[in-house]
Amino acid sequence: MAGQLQMSKAPVREALAALRRLGWVEVIPRSGYRVAPVTLRDAGPLRTAAVARARGRRTGGQARGTATRRGRGAAGVLPA
């Protein structure tokens, strides 16, 4: 992925680690990462955030820097 983005591996690794802590990606041992399954419960806040972003606004969680998935604070296959 870093090669495709023409950047070093460190920022990609850090971004994937942050997404993992938020519950958005899952680690596949000795393979890479994959986007975590999205449930109907997750879809509501995702749609709200997408609409707000399309309108150029920040959602409450984005404004505070605390947007999380499934109420957790700190998480296709993406190659490692």
Short mmCIF file of C-alpha atoms in Angstrom, two decimals:
data_model
loop_
_atom_site.label_atom_id
_atom_site.label_comp_id
_atom_site.label_asym_id
_atom_site.label_seq_id
_atom_site.Cartn_x
_atom_site.Cartn_y
_atom_site.Cartn_z
CA MET A 1 0.00 0.00 0.00
CA ALA A 2 2.81 2.40 0.85
CA GLY A 3 4.30 1.85 -2.59
CA GLN A 4 0.99 2.55 -4.29
CA LEU A 5 0.67 5.78 -2.32
CA GLN A 6 4.35 6.62 -2.98
CA MET A 7 5.13 7.16 0.68
CA SER A 8 7.11 5.43 3.39
CA LYS A 9 5.69 2.50 5.34
CA ALA A 10 5.69 4.25 8.74
CA PRO A 11 2.71 6.60 8.19
CA VAL A 12 0.70 3.80 6.56
CA ARG A 13 1.46 1.51 9.51
CA GLU A 14 0.46 4.25 11.97
CA ALA A 15 -2.80 4.93 10.11
CA LEU A 16 -3.71 1.24 10.03
CA ALA A 17 -2.93 0.94 13.76
CA ALA A 18 -5.22 3.90 14.49
CA LEU A 19 -8.01 2.42 12.34
CA ARG A 20 -7.56 -0.90 14.17
CA ARG A 21 -7.91 0.80 17.56
CA LEU A 22 -11.12 2.45 16.34
CA GLY A 23 -12.47 -0.88 15.13
CA TRP A 24 -12.51 -0.02 11.42
CA VAL A 25 -9.94 -2.59 10.27
CA GLU A 26 -8.96 -6.03 11.47
CA VAL A 27 -5.52 -7.62 11.39
CA ILE A 28 -5.19 -10.85 9.42
CA PRO A 29 -2.07 -12.56 10.84
CA ARG A 30 0.73 -13.09 8.31
CA SER A 31 -1.46 -11.58 5.57
CA GLY A 32 -2.42 -7.96 6.15
CA TYR A 33 -5.54 -6.03 7.11
CA ARG A 34 -9.15 -6.02 6.08
CA VAL A 35 -11.97 -3.59 6.56
CA ALA A 36 -14.09 -4.69 9.52
CA PRO A 37 -17.66 -5.77 8.77
CA VAL A 38 -20.22 -2.97 8.99
CA THR A 39 -23.49 -3.79 10.71
CA LEU A 40 -26.80 -1.96 10.36
CA ARG A 41 -26.11 -0.50 13.79
CA ASP A 42 -22.88 1.04 12.41
CA ALA A 43 -24.54 2.32 9.24
CA GLY A 44 -26.54 5.15 10.87
CA PRO A 45 -23.57 7.12 12.24
CA LEU A 46 -21.62 6.41 9.03
CA ARG A 47 -24.38 7.92 6.91
CA THR A 48 -24.67 10.94 9.21
CA ALA A 49 -20.91 11.53 9.01
CA ALA A 50 -20.88 11.08 5.22
CA VAL A 51 -23.74 13.53 4.71
CA ALA A 52 -22.13 16.07 7.04
CA ARG A 53 -18.80 15.71 5.28
CA ALA A 54 -20.44 16.13 1.88
CA ARG A 55 -21.99 19.34 3.15
CA GLY A 56 -18.62 20.54 4.43
CA ARG A 57 -19.44 20.24 8.13
CA ARG A 58 -17.86 18.25 10.89
CA THR A 59 -19.86 15.84 13.00
CA GLY A 60 -19.76 16.10 16.81
CA GLY A 61 -17.26 13.26 17.11
CA GLN A 62 -15.04 14.67 14.37
CA ALA A 63 -15.05 18.12 15.96
CA ARG A 64 -13.87 16.65 19.27
CA GLY A 65 -11.57 14.11 17.64
CA THR A 66 -13.42 11.26 19.37
CA ALA A 67 -15.43 9.63 16.59
CA THR A 68 -15.49 5.92 17.37
CA ARG A 69 -17.18 2.85 16.06
CA ARG A 70 -19.62 0.79 18.11
CA GLY A 71 -19.01 3.05 21.09
CA ARG A 72 -15.44 1.83 21.50
CA GLY A 73 -12.71 4.33 22.24
CA ALA A 74 -9.60 3.11 20.93
CA ALA A 75 -9.97 -0.55 15.21
CA GLY A 76 -11.35 -6.44 0.75
CA VAL A 77 -7.94 -7.25 2.27
CA LEU A 78 -5.33 -4.50 2.51
CA PRO A 79 -1.73 -5.71 2.21
CA ALA A 80 0.50 -5.11 5.20
#
